[in-house]
mmCIF file of C-alpha atoms and ligand atoms in Angstrom:
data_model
loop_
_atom_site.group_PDB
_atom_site.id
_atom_site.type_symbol
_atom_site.label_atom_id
_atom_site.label_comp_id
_atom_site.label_asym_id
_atom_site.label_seq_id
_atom_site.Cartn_x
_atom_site.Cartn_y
_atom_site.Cartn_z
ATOM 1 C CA UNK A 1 76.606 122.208 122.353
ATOM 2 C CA UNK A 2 75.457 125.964 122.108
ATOM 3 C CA UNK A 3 72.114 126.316 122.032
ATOM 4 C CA UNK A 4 72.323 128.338 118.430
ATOM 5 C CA UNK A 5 74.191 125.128 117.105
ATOM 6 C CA UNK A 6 71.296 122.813 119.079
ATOM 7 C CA UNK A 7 68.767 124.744 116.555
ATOM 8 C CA UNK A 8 70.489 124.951 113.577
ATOM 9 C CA UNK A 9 70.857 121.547 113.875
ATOM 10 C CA UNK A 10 67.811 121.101 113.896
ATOM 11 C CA UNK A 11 66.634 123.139 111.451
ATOM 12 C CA UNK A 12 69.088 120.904 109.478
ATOM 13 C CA UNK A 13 67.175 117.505 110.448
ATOM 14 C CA UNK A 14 64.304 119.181 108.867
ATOM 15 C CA UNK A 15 65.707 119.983 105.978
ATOM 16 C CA UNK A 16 66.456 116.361 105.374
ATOM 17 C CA UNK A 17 63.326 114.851 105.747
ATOM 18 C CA UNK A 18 63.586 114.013 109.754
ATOM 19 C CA UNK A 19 60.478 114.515 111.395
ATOM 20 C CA UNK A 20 61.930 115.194 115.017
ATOM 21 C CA UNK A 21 58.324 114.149 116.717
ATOM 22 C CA UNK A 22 58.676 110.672 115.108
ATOM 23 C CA UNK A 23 62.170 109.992 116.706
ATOM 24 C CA UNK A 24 61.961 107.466 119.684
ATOM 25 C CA UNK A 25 61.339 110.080 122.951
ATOM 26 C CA UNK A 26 64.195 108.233 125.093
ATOM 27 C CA UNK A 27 66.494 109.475 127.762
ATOM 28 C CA UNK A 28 67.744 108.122 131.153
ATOM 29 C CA UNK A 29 69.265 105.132 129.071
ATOM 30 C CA UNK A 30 70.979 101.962 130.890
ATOM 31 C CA UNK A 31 72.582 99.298 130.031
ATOM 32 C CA UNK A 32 69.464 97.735 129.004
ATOM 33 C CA UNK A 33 67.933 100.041 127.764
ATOM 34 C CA UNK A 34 70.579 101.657 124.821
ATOM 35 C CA UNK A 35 71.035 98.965 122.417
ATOM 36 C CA UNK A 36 66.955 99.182 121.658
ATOM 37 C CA UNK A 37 67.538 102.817 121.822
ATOM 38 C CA UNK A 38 70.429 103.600 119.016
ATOM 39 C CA UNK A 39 68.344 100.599 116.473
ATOM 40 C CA UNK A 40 65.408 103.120 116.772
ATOM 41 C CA UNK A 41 67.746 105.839 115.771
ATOM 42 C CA UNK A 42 68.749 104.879 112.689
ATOM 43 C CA UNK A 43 65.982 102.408 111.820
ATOM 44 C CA UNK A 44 64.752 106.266 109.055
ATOM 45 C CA UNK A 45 68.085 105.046 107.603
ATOM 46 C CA UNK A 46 66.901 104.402 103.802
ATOM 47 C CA UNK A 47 69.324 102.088 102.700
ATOM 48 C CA UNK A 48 68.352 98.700 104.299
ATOM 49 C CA UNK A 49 71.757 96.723 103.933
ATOM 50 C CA UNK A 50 73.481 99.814 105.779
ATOM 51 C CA UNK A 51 70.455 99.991 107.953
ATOM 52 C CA UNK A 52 70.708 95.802 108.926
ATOM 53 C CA UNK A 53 74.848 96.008 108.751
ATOM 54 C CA UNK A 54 75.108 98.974 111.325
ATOM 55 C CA UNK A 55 72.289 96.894 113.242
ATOM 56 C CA UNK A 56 74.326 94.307 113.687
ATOM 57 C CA UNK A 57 77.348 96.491 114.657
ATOM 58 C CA UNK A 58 75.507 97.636 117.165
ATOM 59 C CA UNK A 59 74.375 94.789 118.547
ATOM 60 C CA UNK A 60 77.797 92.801 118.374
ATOM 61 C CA UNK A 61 78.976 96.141 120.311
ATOM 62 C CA UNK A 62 76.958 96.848 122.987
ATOM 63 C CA UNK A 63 76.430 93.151 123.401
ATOM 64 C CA UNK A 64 80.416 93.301 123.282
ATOM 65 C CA UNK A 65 80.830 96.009 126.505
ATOM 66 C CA UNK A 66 78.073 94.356 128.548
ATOM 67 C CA UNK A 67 79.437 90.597 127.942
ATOM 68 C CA UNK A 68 83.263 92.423 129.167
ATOM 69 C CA UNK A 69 81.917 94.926 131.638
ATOM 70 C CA UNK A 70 84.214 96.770 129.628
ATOM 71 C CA UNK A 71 86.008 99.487 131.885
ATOM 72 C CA UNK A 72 86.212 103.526 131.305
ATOM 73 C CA UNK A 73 90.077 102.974 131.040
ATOM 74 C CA UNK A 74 89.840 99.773 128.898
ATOM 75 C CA UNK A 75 87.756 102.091 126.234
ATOM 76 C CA UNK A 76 90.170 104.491 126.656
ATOM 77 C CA UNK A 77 92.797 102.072 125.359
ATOM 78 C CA UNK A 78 90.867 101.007 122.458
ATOM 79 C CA UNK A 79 90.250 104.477 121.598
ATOM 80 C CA UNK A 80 94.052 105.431 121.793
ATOM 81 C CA UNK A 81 94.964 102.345 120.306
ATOM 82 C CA UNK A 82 92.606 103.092 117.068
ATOM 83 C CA UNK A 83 93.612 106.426 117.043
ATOM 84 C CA UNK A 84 97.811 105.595 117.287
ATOM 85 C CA UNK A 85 96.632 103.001 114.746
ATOM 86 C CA UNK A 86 95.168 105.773 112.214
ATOM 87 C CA UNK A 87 97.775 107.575 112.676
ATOM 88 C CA UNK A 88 100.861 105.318 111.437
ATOM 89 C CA UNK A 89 98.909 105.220 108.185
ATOM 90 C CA UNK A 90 101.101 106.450 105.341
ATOM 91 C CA UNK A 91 100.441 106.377 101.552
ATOM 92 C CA UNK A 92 103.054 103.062 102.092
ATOM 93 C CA UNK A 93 101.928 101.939 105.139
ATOM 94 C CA UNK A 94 98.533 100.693 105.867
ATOM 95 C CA UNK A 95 98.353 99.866 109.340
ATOM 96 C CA UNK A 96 94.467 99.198 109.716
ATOM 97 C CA UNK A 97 94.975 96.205 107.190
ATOM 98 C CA UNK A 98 97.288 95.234 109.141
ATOM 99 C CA UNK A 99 95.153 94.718 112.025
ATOM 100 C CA UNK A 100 92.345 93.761 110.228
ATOM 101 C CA UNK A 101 94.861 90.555 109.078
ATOM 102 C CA UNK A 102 95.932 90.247 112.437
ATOM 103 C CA UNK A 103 92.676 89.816 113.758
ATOM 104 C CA UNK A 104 91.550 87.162 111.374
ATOM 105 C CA UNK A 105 88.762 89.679 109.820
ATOM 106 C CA UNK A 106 90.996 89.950 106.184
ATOM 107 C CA UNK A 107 91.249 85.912 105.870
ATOM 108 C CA UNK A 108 86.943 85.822 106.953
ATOM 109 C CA UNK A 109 85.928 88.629 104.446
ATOM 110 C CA UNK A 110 87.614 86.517 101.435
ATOM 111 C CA UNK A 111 86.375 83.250 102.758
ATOM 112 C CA UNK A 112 82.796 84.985 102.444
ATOM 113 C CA UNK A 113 83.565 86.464 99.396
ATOM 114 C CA UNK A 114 86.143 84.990 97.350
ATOM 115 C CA UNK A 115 84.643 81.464 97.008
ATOM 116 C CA UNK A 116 85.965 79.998 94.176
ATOM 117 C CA UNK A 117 84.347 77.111 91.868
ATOM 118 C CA UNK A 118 86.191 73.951 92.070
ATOM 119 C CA UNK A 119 89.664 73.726 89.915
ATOM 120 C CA UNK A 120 90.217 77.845 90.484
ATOM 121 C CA UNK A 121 93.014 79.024 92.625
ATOM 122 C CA UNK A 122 92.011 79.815 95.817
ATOM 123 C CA UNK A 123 92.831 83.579 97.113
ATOM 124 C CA UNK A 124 94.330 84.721 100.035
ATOM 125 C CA UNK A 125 95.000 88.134 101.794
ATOM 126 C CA UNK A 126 96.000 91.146 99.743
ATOM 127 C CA UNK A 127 98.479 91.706 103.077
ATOM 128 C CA UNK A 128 99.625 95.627 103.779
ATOM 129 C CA UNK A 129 102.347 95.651 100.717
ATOM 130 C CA UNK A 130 100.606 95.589 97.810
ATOM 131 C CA UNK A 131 101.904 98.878 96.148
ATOM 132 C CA UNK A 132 100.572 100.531 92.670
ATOM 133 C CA UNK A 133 104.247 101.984 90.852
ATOM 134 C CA UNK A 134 105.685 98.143 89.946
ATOM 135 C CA UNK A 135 107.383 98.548 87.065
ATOM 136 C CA UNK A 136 106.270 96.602 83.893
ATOM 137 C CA UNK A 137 108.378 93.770 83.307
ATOM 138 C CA UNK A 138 108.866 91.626 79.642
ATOM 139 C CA UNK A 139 107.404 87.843 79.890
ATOM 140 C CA UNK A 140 110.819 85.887 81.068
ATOM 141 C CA UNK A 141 112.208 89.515 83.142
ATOM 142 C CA UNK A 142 113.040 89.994 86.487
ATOM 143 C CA UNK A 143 111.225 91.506 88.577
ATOM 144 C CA UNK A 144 114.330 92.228 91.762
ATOM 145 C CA UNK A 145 117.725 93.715 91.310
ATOM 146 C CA UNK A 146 120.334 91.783 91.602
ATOM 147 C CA UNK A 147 122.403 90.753 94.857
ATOM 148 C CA UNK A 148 118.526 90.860 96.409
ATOM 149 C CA UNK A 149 118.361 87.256 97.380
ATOM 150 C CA UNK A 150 119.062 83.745 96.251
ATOM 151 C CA UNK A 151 118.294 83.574 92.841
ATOM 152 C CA UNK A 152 114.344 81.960 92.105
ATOM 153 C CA UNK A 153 112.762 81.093 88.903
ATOM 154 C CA UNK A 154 108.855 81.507 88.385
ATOM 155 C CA UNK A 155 106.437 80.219 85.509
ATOM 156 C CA UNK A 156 102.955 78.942 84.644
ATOM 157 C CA UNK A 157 100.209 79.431 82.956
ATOM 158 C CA UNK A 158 97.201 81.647 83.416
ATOM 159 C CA UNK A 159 94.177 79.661 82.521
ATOM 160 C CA UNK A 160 90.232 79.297 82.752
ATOM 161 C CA UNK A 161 88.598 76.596 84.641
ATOM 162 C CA UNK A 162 88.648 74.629 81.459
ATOM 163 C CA UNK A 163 92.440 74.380 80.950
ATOM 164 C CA UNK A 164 92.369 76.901 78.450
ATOM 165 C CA UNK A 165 95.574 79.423 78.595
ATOM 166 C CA UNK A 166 94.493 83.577 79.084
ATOM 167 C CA UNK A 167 96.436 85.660 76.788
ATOM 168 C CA UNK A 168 97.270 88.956 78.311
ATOM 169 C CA UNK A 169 96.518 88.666 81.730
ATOM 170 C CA UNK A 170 97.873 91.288 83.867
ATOM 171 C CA UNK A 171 99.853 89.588 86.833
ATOM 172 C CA UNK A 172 101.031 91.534 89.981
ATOM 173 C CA UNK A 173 103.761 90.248 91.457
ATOM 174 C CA UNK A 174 105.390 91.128 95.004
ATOM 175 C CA UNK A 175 107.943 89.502 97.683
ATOM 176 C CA UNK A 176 110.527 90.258 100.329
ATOM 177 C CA UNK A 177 113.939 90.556 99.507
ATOM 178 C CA UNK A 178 116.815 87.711 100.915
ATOM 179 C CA UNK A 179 116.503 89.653 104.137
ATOM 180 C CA UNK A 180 112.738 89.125 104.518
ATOM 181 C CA UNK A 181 111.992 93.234 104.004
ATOM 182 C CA UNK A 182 109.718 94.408 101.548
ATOM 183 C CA UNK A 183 110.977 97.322 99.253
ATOM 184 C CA UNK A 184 108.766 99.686 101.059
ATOM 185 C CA UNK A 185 110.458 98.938 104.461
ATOM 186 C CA UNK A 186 113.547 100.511 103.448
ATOM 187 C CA UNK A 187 114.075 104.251 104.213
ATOM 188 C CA UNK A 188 116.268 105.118 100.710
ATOM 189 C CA UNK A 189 113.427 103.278 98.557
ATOM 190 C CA UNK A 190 114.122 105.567 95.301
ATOM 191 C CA UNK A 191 111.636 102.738 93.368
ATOM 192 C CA UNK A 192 109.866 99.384 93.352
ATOM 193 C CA UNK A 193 112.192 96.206 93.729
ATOM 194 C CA UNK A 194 111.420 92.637 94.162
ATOM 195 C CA UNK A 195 108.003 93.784 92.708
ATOM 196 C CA UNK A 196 106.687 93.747 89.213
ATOM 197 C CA UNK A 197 103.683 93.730 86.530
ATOM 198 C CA UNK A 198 103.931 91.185 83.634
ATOM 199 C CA UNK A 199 101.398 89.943 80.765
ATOM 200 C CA UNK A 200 100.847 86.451 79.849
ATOM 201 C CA UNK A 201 101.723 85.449 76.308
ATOM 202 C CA UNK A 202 99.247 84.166 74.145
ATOM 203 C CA UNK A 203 98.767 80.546 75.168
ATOM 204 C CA UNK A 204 98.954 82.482 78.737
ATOM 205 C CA UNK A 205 102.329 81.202 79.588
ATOM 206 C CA UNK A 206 104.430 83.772 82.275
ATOM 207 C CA UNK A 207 108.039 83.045 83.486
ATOM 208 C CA UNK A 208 109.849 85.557 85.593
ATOM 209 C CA UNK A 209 112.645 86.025 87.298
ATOM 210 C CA UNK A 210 112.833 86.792 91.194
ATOM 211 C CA UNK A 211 114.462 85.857 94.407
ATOM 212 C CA UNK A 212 113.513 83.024 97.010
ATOM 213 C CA UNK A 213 111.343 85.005 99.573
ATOM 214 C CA UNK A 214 112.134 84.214 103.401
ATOM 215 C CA UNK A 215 109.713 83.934 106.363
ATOM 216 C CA UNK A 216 109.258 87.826 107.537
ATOM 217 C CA UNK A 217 107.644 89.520 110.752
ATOM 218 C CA UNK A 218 105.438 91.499 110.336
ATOM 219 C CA UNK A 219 106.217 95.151 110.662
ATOM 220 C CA UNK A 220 106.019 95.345 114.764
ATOM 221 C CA UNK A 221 107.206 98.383 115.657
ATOM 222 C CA UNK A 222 103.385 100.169 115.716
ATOM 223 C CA UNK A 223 100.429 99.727 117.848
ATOM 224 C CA UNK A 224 99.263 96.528 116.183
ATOM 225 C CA UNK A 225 102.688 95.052 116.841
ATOM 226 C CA UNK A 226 102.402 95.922 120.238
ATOM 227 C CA UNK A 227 99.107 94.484 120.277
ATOM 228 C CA UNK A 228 100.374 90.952 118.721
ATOM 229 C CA UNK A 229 102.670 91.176 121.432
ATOM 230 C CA UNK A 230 100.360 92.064 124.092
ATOM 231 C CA UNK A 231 98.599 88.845 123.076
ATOM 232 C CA UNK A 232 101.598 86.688 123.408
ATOM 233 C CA UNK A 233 101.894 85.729 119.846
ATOM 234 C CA UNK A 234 104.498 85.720 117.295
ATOM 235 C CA UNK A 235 105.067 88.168 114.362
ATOM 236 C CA UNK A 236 105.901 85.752 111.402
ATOM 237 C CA UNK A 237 104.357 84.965 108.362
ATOM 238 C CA UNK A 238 106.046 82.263 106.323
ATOM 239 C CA UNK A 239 108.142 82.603 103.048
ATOM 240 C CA UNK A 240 105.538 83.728 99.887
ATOM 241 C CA UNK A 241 105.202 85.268 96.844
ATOM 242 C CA UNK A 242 102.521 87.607 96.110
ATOM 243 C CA UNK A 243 100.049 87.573 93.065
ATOM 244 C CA UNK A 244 97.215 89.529 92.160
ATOM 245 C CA UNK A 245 96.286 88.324 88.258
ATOM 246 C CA UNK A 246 93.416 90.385 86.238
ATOM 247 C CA UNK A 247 92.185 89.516 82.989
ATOM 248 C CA UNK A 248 88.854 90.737 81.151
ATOM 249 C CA UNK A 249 85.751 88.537 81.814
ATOM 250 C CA UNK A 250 87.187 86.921 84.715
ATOM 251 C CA UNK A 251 87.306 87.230 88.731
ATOM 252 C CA UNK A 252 90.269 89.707 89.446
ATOM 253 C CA UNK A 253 92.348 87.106 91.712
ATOM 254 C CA UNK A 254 94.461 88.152 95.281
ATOM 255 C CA UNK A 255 97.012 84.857 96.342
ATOM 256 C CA UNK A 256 100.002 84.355 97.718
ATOM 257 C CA UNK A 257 101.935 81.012 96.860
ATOM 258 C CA UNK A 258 103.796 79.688 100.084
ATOM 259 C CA UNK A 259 106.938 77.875 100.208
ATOM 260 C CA UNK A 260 106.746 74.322 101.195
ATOM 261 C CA UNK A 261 108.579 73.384 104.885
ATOM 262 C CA UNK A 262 108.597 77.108 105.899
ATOM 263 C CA UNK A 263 108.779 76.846 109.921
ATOM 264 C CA UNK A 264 105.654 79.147 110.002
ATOM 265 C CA UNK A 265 103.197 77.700 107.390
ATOM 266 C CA UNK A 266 100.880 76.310 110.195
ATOM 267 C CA UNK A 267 101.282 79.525 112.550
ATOM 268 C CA UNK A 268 101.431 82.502 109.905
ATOM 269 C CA UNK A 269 100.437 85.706 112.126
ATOM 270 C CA UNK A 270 97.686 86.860 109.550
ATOM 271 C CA UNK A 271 96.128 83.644 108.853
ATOM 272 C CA UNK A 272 96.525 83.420 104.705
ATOM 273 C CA UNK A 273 97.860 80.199 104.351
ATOM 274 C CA UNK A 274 95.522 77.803 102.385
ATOM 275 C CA UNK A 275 97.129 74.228 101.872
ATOM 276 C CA UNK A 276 96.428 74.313 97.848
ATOM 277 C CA UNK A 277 98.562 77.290 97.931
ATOM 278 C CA UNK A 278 101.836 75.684 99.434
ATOM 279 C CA UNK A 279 104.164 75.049 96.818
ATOM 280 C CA UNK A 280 107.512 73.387 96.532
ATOM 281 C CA UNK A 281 110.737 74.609 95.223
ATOM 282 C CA UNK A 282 113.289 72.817 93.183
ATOM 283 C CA UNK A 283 116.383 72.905 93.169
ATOM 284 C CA UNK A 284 118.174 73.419 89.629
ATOM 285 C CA UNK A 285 121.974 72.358 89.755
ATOM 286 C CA UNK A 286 122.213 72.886 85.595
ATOM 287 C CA UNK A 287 123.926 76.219 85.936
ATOM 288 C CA UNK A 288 123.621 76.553 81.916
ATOM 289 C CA UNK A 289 119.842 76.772 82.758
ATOM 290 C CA UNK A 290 120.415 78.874 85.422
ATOM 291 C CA UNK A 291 122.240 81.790 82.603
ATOM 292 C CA UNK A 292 119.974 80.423 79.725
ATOM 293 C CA UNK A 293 117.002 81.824 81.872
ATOM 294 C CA UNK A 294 119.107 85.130 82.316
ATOM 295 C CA UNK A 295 120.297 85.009 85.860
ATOM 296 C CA UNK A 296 123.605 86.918 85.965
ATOM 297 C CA UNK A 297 125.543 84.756 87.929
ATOM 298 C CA UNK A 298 126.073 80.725 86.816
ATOM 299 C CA UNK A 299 124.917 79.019 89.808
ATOM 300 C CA UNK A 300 122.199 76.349 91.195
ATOM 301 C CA UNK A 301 118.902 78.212 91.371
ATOM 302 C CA UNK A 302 115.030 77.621 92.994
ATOM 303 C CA UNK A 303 112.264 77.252 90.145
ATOM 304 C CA UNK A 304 108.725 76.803 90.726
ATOM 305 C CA UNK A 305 105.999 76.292 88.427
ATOM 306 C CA UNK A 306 102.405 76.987 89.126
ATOM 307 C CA UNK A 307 99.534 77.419 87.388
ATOM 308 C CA UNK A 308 96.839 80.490 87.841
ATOM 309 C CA UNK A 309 93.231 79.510 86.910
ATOM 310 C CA UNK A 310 90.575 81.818 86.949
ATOM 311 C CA UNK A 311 87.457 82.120 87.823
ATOM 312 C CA UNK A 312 84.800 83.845 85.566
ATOM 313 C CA UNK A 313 82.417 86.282 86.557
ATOM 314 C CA UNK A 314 79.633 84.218 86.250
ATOM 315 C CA UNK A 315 81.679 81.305 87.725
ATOM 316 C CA UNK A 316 82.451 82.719 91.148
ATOM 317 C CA UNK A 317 78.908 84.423 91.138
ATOM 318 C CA UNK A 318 77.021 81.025 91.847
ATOM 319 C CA UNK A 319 80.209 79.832 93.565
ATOM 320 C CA UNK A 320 79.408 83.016 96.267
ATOM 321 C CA UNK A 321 75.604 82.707 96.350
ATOM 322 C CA UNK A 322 76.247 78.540 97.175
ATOM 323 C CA UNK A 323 78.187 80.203 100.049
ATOM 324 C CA UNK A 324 76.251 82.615 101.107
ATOM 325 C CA UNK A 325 72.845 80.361 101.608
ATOM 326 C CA UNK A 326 75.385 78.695 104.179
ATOM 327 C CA UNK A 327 76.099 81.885 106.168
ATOM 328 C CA UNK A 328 72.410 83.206 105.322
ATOM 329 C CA UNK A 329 73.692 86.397 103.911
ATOM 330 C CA UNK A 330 71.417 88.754 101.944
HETATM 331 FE FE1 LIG B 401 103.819 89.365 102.265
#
């Protein structure tokens, strides 16, 4: 750094309050001695769960490179790797949720903070294809074009903890097509398919129509894929449907519901399966009830009905602070 730039800043420390001759006066730092060093550093931070989170980060770090002996070229790789990482981030493509699923860091944030009282659905991972433009759907729609898959039947109820149906939920819905490939994975995407927003009626019934989703890899071809593959793992998650259901008053809720027998429902590559979330098509020969619930074609169709319950606020508040006495969090 230029010595004009070494002033100015500072001069600009000063002007925010940081009393240079109260800084730690350290230099000729080791490996023992830098950890102590940086906490010193930003121990004038004045927010004290930044201050105790980026202590920790620290910590976990350094701790981290010592415990490896972590080599000039193996930072170098993580340093690429983040940066290729950032950089096959699109508006439709979020590649650092990816890896943070991959890792196992997506499923531990909602264990810590999605507890759920007992009798609510459990949530899962949001999972890198949640997209905004669905199109609104009518109560009993479809939400996929047809020739997208086998043909699959959906409805429930959206309810509180006490049984009692939410009108006018908002639910999100999203899946793969009969090819296992999200809408967004295809180049000529002109709009949303196999994706859609419905509202429950007023005793908080839903029904929609949609296609069987299929077990999918995960998208491989960027540096986390690499990295799965580096690790000798596989790139599957198994068959699901996506839900995200909001309703005033009540927890906003991310799940996924997973099809029963799917070959990867013990090994799913981002870690979201949850066993109350595996559910179990039926088959439904009666091809009159196949065009009565507006499938184009008359033939045997999957149906599954689940239920959504909800947690309220004040519900998954004490369910969260019962958790968090068990991992000590603030
Ligand atoms: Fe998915």
């Amino acid at each position: 750094m230029a010595q004009k730039s070494v002033i100015e800043a500072a001069e600009k420390a000063k002007e925010h309050g940081i009393d240079l001759s109260k800084l730690p006066r350290n230099m000729d730092m080791d490996a023992s001695t830098i950890t102590d060093h940086v906490h010193a550093m930003n121990s004038n931070c004045p927010d004290e769960r930044t201050k105790f989170i980026f202590h920790s980060l620290i910590q976990h770090l350094h701790d981290f490179v010592r415990e490896t002996a972590l080599t000039t070229e193996e930072w170098m790789t993580a340093i690429k790797f983040l940066t290729a990482t950032g950089q096959k981030c699109t508006d439709i493509r979020q590649e650092f949720m990816l890896l943070s699923d991959t890792l196992g860091v997506s499923t531990l944030i909602d264990a810590i903070n999605n507890a759920k009282p007992p009798g609510a659905t459990e949530a899962t991972v949001l999972g890198p294809f949640y997209t905004e433009d669905a199109h609104d759907v009518e109560n009993g729609g479809s939400i996929a074009s047809e020739g997208k898959g086998d043909y699959l039947y959906v409805e429930g109820r959206v309810t509180d903890t006490q049984g009692k149906g939410i009108p006018n939920a908002i639910i999100d819905t999203w899946e793969t097509d009969g090819h296992g490939l999200y809408d967004t994975q295809y180049d000529d995407r002109t709009e949303p398919d196999c994706r859609g927003r419905l509202h429950t009626g007023e005793d908080g019934s839903f029904a929609y129509r949609a296609v069987v989703p299929v077990s999918y890899p995960i998208p491989a071809d960027g540096p986390v894929g690499a990295m799965v593959a580096t690790l000798g793992r596989h790139v599957f998650r198994p068959a699901h449907l996506h839900v995200r259901v909001e309703a005033p008053g009540f927890e906003t809720l991310i799940t996924t519901f997973f099809m029963d027998g799917d070959e990867y429902v013990h090994s799913d590559a981002v870690f979201g399966v949850k066993s109350s979330l595996i559910t179990k098509p039926e088959i439904v020969e009666d091809v009159e009830l196949t065009k009565a619930r507006g499938f184009k074609e008359a033939k045997p169709h999957a149906y599954i009905k689940r239920d959504i319950v909800l947690a309220t606020h004040e519900e998954a508040v004490k369910a969260r602070q019962l958790l968090a006495t068990q991992y000590k969090r603030a």
